[in-house]
CSV table of C-alpha atoms and ligand atoms in Angstrom, one decimal:
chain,number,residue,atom,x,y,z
A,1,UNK,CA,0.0,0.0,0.0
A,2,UNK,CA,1.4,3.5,-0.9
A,3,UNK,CA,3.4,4.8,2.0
A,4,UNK,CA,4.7,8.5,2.0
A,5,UNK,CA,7.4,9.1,3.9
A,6,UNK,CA,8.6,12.8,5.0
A,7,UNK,CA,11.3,13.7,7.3
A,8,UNK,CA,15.0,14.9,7.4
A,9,UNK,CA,17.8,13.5,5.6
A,10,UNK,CA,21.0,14.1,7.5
A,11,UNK,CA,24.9,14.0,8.4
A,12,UNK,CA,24.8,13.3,11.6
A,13,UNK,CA,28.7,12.8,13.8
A,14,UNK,CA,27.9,10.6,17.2
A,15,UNK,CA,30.0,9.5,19.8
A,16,UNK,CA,29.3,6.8,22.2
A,17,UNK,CA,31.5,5.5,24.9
A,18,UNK,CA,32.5,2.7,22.1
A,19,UNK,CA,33.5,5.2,19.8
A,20,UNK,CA,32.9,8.5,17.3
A,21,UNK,CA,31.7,8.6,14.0
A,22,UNK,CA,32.6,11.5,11.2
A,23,UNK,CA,30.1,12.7,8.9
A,24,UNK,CA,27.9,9.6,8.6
A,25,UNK,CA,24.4,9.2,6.7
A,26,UNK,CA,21.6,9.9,9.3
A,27,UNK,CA,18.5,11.9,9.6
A,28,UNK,CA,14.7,10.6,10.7
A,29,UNK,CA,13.4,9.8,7.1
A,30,UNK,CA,16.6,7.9,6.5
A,31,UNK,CA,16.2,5.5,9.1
A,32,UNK,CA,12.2,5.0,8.8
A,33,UNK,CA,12.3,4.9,4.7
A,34,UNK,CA,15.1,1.7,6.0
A,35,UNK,CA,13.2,-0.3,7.8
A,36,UNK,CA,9.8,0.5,6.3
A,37,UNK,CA,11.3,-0.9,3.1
A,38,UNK,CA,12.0,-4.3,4.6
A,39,UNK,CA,8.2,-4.4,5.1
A,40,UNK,CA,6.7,-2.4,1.9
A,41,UNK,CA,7.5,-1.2,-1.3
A,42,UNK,CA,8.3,1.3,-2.7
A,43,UNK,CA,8.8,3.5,0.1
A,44,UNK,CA,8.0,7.6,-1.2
A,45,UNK,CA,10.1,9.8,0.5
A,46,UNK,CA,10.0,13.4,0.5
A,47,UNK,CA,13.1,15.7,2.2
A,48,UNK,CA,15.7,17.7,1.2
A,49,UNK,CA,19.4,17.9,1.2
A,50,UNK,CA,22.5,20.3,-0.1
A,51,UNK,CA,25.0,19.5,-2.5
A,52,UNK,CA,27.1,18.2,0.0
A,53,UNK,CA,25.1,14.7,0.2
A,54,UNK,CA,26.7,12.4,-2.0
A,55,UNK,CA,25.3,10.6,-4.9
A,56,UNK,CA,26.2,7.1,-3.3
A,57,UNK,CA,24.1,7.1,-0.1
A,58,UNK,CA,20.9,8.3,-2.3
A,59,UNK,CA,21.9,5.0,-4.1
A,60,UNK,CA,22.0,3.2,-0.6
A,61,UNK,CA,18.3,4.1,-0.6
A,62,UNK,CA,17.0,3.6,-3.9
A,63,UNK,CA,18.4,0.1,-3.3
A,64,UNK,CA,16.3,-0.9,-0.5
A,65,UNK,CA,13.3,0.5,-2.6
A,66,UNK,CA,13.7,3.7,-2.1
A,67,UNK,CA,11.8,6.1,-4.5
A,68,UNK,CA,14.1,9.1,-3.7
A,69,UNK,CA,12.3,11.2,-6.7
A,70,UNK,CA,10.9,13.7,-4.0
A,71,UNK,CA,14.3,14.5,-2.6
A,72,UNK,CA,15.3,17.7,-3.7
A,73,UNK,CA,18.8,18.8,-4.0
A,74,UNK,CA,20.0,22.0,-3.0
A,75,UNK,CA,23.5,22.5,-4.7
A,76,UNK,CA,24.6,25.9,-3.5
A,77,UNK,CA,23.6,24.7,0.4
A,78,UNK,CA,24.4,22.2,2.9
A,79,UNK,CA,22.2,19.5,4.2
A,80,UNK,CA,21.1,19.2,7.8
A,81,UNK,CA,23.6,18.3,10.4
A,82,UNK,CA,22.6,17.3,14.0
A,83,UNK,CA,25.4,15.6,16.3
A,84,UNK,CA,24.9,14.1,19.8
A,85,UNK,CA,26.6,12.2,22.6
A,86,UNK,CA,25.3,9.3,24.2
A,87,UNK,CA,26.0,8.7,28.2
A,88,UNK,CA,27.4,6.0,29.9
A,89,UNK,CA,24.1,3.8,30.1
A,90,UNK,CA,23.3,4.7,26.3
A,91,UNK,CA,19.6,5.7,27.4
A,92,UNK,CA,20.0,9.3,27.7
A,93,UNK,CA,22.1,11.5,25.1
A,94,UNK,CA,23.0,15.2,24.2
A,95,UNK,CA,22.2,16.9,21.7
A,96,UNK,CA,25.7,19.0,20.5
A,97,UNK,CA,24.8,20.8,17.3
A,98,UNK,CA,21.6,21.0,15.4
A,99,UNK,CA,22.3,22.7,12.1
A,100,UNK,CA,19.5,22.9,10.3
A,101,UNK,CA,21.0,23.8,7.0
A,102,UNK,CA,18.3,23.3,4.2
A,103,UNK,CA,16.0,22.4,6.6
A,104,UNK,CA,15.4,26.0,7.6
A,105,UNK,CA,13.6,27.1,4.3
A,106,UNK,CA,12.4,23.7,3.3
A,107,UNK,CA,9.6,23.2,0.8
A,108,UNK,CA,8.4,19.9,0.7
A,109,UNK,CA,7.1,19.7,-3.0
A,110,UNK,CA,4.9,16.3,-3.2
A,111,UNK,CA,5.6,14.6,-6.8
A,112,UNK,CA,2.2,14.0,-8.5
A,113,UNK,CA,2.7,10.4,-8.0
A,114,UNK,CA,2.7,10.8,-4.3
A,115,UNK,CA,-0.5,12.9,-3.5
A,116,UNK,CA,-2.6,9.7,-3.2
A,117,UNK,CA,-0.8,8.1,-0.4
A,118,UNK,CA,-2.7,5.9,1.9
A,119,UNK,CA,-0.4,6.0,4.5
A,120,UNK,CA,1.7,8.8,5.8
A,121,UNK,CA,4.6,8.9,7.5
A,122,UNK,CA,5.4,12.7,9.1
A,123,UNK,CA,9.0,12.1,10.4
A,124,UNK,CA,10.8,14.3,12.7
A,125,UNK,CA,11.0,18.0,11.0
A,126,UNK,CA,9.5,21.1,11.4
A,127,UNK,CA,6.0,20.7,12.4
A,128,UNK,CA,5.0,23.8,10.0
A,129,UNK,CA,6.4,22.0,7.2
A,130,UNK,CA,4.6,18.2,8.8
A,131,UNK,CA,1.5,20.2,8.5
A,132,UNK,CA,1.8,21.5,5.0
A,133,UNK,CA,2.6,18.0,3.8
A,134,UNK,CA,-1.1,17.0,4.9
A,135,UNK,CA,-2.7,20.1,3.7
A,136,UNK,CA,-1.2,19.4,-0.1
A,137,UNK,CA,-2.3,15.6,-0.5
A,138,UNK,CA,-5.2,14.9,-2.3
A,139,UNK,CA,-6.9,12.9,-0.1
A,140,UNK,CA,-6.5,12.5,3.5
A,141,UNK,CA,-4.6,9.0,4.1
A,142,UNK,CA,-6.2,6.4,5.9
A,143,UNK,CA,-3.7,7.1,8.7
A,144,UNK,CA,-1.2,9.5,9.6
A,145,UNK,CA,1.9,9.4,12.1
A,146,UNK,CA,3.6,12.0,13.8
A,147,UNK,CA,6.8,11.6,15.2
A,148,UNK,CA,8.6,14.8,16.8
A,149,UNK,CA,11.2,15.5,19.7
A,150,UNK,CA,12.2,18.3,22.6
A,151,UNK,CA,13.8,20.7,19.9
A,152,UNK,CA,10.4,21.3,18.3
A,153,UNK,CA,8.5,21.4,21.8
A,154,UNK,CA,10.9,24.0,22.6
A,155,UNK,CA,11.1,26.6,19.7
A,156,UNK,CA,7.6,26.0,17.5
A,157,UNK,CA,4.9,24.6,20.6
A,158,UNK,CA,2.3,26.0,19.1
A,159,UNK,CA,2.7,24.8,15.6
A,160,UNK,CA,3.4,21.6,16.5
A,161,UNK,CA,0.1,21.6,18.4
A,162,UNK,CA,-2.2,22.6,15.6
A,163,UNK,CA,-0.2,19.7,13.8
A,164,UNK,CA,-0.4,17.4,16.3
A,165,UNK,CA,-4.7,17.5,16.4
A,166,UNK,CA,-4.4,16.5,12.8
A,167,UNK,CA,-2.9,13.5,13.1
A,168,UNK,CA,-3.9,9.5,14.0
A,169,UNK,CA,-0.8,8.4,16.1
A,170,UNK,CA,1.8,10.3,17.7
A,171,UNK,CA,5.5,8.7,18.7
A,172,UNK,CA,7.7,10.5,20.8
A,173,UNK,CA,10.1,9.4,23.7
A,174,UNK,CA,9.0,9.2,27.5
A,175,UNK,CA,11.1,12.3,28.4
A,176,UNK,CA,9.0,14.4,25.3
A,177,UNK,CA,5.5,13.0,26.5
A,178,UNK,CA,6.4,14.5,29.6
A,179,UNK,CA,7.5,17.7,28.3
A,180,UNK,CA,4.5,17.9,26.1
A,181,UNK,CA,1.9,17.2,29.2
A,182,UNK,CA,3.1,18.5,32.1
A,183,UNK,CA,2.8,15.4,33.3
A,184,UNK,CA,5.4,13.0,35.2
A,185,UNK,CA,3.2,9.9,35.5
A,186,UNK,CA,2.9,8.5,31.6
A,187,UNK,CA,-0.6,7.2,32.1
A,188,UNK,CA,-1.9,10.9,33.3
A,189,UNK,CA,0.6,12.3,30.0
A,190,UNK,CA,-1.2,9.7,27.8
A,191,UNK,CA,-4.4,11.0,28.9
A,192,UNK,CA,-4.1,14.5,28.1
A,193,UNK,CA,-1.8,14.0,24.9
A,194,UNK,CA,-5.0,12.3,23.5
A,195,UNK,CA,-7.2,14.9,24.6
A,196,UNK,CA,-4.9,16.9,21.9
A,197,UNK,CA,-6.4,15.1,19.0
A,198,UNK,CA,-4.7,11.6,17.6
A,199,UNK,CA,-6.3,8.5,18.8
A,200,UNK,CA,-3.1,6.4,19.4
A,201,UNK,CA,-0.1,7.7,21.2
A,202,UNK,CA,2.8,5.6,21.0
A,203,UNK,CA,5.6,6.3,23.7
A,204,UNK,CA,8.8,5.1,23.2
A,205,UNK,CA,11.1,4.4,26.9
A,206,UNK,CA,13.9,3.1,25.0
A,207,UNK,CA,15.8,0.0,26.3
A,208,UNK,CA,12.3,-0.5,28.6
A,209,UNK,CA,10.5,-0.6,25.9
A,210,UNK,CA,7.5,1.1,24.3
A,211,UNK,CA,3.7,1.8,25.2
A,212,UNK,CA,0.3,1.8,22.6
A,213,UNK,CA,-2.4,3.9,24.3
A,214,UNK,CA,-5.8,4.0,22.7
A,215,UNK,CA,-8.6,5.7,24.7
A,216,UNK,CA,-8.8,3.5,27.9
A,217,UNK,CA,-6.6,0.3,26.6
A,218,UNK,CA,-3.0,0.0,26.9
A,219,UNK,CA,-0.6,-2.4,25.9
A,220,UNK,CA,3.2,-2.4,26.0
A,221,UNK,CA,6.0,-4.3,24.1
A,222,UNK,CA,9.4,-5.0,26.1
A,223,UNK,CA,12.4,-3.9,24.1
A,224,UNK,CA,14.7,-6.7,23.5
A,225,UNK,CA,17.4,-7.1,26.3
A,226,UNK,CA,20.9,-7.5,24.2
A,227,UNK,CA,24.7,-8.0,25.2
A,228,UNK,CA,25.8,-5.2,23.3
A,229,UNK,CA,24.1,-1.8,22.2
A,230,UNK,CA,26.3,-0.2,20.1
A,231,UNK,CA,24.8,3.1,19.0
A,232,UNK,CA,21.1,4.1,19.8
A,233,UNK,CA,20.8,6.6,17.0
A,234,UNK,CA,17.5,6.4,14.5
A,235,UNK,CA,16.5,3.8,17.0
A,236,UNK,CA,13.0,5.7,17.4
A,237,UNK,CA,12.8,6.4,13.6
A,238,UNK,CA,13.6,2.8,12.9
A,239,UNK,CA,10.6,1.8,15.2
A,240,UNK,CA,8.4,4.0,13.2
A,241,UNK,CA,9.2,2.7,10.0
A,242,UNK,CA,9.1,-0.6,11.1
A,243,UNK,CA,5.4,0.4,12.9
A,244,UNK,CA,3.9,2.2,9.8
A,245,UNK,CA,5.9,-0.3,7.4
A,246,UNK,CA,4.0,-2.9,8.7
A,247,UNK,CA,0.5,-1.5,9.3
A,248,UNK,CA,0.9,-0.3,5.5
A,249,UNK,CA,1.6,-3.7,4.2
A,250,UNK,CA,-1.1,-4.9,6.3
A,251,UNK,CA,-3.5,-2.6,5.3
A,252,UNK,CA,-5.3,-2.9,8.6
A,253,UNK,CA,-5.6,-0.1,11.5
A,254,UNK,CA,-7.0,-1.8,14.1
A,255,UNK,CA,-5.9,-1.8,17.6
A,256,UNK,CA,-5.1,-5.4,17.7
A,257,UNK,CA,-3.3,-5.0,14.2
A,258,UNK,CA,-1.0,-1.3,16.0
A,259,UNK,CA,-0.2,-4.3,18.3
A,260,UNK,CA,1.6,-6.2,16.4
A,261,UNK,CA,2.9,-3.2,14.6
A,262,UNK,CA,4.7,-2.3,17.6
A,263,UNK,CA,6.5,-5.5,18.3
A,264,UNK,CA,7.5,-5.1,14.6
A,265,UNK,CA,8.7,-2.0,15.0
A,266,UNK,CA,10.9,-3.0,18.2
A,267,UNK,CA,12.1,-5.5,16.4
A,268,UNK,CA,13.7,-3.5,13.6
A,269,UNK,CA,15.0,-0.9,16.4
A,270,UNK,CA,16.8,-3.4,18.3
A,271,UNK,CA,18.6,-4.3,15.0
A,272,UNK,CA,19.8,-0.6,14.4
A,273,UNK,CA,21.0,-0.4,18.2
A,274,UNK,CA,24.0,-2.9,17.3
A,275,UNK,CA,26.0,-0.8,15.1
A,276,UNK,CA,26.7,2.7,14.3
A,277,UNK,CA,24.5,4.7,12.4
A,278,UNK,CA,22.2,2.7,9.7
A,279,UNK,CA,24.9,0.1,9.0
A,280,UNK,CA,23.0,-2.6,10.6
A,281,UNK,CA,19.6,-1.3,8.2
A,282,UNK,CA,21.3,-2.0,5.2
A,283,UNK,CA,21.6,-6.1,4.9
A,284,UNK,CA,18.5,-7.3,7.1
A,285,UNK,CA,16.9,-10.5,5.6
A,286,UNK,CA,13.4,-11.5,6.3
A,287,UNK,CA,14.6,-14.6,8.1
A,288,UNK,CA,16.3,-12.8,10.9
A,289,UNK,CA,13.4,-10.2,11.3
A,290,UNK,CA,10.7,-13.1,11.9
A,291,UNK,CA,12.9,-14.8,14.5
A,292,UNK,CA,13.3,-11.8,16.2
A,293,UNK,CA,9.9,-11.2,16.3
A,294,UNK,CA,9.4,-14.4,17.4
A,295,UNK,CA,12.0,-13.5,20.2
A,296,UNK,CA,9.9,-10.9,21.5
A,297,UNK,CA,6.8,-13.0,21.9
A,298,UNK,CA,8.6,-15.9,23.8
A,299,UNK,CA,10.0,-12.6,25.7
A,300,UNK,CA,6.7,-12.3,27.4
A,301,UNK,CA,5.0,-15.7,26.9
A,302,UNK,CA,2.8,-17.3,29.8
A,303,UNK,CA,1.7,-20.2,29.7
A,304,UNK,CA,-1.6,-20.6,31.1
A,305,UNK,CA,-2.1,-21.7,35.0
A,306,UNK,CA,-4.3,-24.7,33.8
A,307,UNK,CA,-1.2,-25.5,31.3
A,308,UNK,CA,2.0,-25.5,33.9
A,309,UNK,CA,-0.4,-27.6,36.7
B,401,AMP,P1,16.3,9.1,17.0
B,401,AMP,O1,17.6,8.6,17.6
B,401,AMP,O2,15.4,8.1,16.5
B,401,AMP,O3,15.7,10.1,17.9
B,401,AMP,O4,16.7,10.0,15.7
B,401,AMP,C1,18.0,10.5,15.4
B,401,AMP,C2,18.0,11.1,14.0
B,401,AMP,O5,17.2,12.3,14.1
B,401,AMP,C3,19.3,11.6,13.6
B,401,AMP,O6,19.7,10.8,12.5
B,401,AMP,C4,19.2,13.1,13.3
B,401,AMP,O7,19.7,13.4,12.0
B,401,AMP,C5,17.7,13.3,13.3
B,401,AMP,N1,17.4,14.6,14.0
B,401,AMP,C6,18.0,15.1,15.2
B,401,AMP,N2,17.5,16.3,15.5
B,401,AMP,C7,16.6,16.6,14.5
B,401,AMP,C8,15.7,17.7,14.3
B,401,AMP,N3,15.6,18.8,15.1
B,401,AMP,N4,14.9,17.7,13.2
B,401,AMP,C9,14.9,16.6,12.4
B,401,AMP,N5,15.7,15.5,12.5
B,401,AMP,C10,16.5,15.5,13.6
């Protein structure tokens, strides 16, 4: 099913306690056109970069089904740039530089072939420019998810509110769910994030996890406990395109269906958590997502009382 995809397309320089990276391929539409593409294709992206992006990593994406024909190229400018620098326990990180580069006047011009997406994927950008993506489609899709972080909360609140009512699920991280309500207890911030407008709110609690709230129903998928995280980069953004990757292939929005979604989704993020930047995206094969997924359900598998008697 047609999936659009919108979101930035980035350098990004990260340093971890196992190591730094240069200049490496990054940005939120990079990592959720990835792992949407192991589930659906072709994956429609819209972003921008400068002439600075080389030729070979828009290949990287038009060989995992990629259709990069609504990323423009900006040759007099440079594309966005964020860096950041993960703690000792890999949960929390800082943010060093944000360089928004192109990003700052970005138009995102919709090819015609795109306007009658189904599903839409609003990755982490400017929520102005979020916005304006759903007001040029045709048709509204059949469902629409937001993802966002702190950096927007902080300088553009009040368009990313108006964007926010417009939408059907909204990710963000525990620490942003907090911002964003007010609220410390995540039950009490789910209640009144929903009260904003989408009808799911997905929050994302990194190594513990993630939660799927739906008016009074709840459900919540472990993340996967592993020896070794390498580099938690994109690991939100590869949880959304595994989540709308899978609901688009699925063509099915129900709650039980966001479910499974969700365990998809945490599968492909624990893949990108074990080397730096996308590396671990780029050579997945359906084999070792399935028996990952099927890690996560024997994660949390009871047997019944009337079973283990
Ligand atoms: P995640 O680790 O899933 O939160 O996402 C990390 C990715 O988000 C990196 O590849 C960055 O390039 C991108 N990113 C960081 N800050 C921003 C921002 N303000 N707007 C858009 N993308 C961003």
């Amino acid at each position: 099913m047609s999936l659009l995809v919108i979101g930035s397309v980035a350098f990004d320089a990260l340093e971890t306690p196992f190591g730094k990276t240069d200049k490496i391929i990054g940005g939120a539409a990079t990592y959720i056109s990835l792992s949407a593409s192991y589930s659906t294709k072709p994956v429609n992206l819209v972003a921008v970069v400068g002439g600075d992006f080389p030729q070979s990593d828009i290949q990287i994406l038009e060989n995992h089904g990629v259709n990069t024909e609504g990323l423009q190229i900006k040759p007099d400018e440079k594309s966005f740039f964020w860096s950041g620098k993960y703690n000792k326990d890999l949960n929390s990180r800082e943010t060093i530089t944000t360089e928004l580069n192109v990003l700052g006047s970005f138009d995102p011009i919709i090819p015609d072939n795109y306007l009658d997406c189904k599903y839409l994927m609003l990755g982490n950008l400017a929520p102005q420019v979020q916005r304006l993506v759903i007001q040029r489609l045709v048709n509204r899709p059949k469902l629409i998810v937001l993802d966002t972080m702190n950096f927007w909360m902080d300088i553009a609140a009040e368009e990313l509110l108006a964007t926010i009512e417009m939408v059907d699920v909204l990710s963000i991280n525990d620490e942003e769910a907090r911002q964003l309500s007010g609220e410390y207890s995540l039950v009490k911030a789910a209640r009144k994030i929903l009260a904003l407008g989408p009808k799911f709110l997905i929050i994302k609690k990194g190594e513990h996890g993630a939660l799927l709230f739906h008016k009074n129903k709840t459900f919540f998928a472990p993340a996967l406990p592993l020896e070794e995280v390498f580099d938690p980069t994109g690991a939100g953004d590869t949880f959304a395109g595994g989540f709308i990757g899978h609901i688009a292939a699925t063509d099915d929005c129900s709650f039980e269906n966001l479910k499974r979604a969700v365990i998809h989704g945490s599968a492909m993020a624990s893949f990108c958590v074990e080397k730096f930047g996308t590396e671990r995206l780029l050579n997945l094969t359906q084999e070792e997502i399935e028996a990952r997924e099927a890690q996560f359900e024997e994660l949390v598998r009871v047997q019944p009382a009337s079973v283990t008697a």
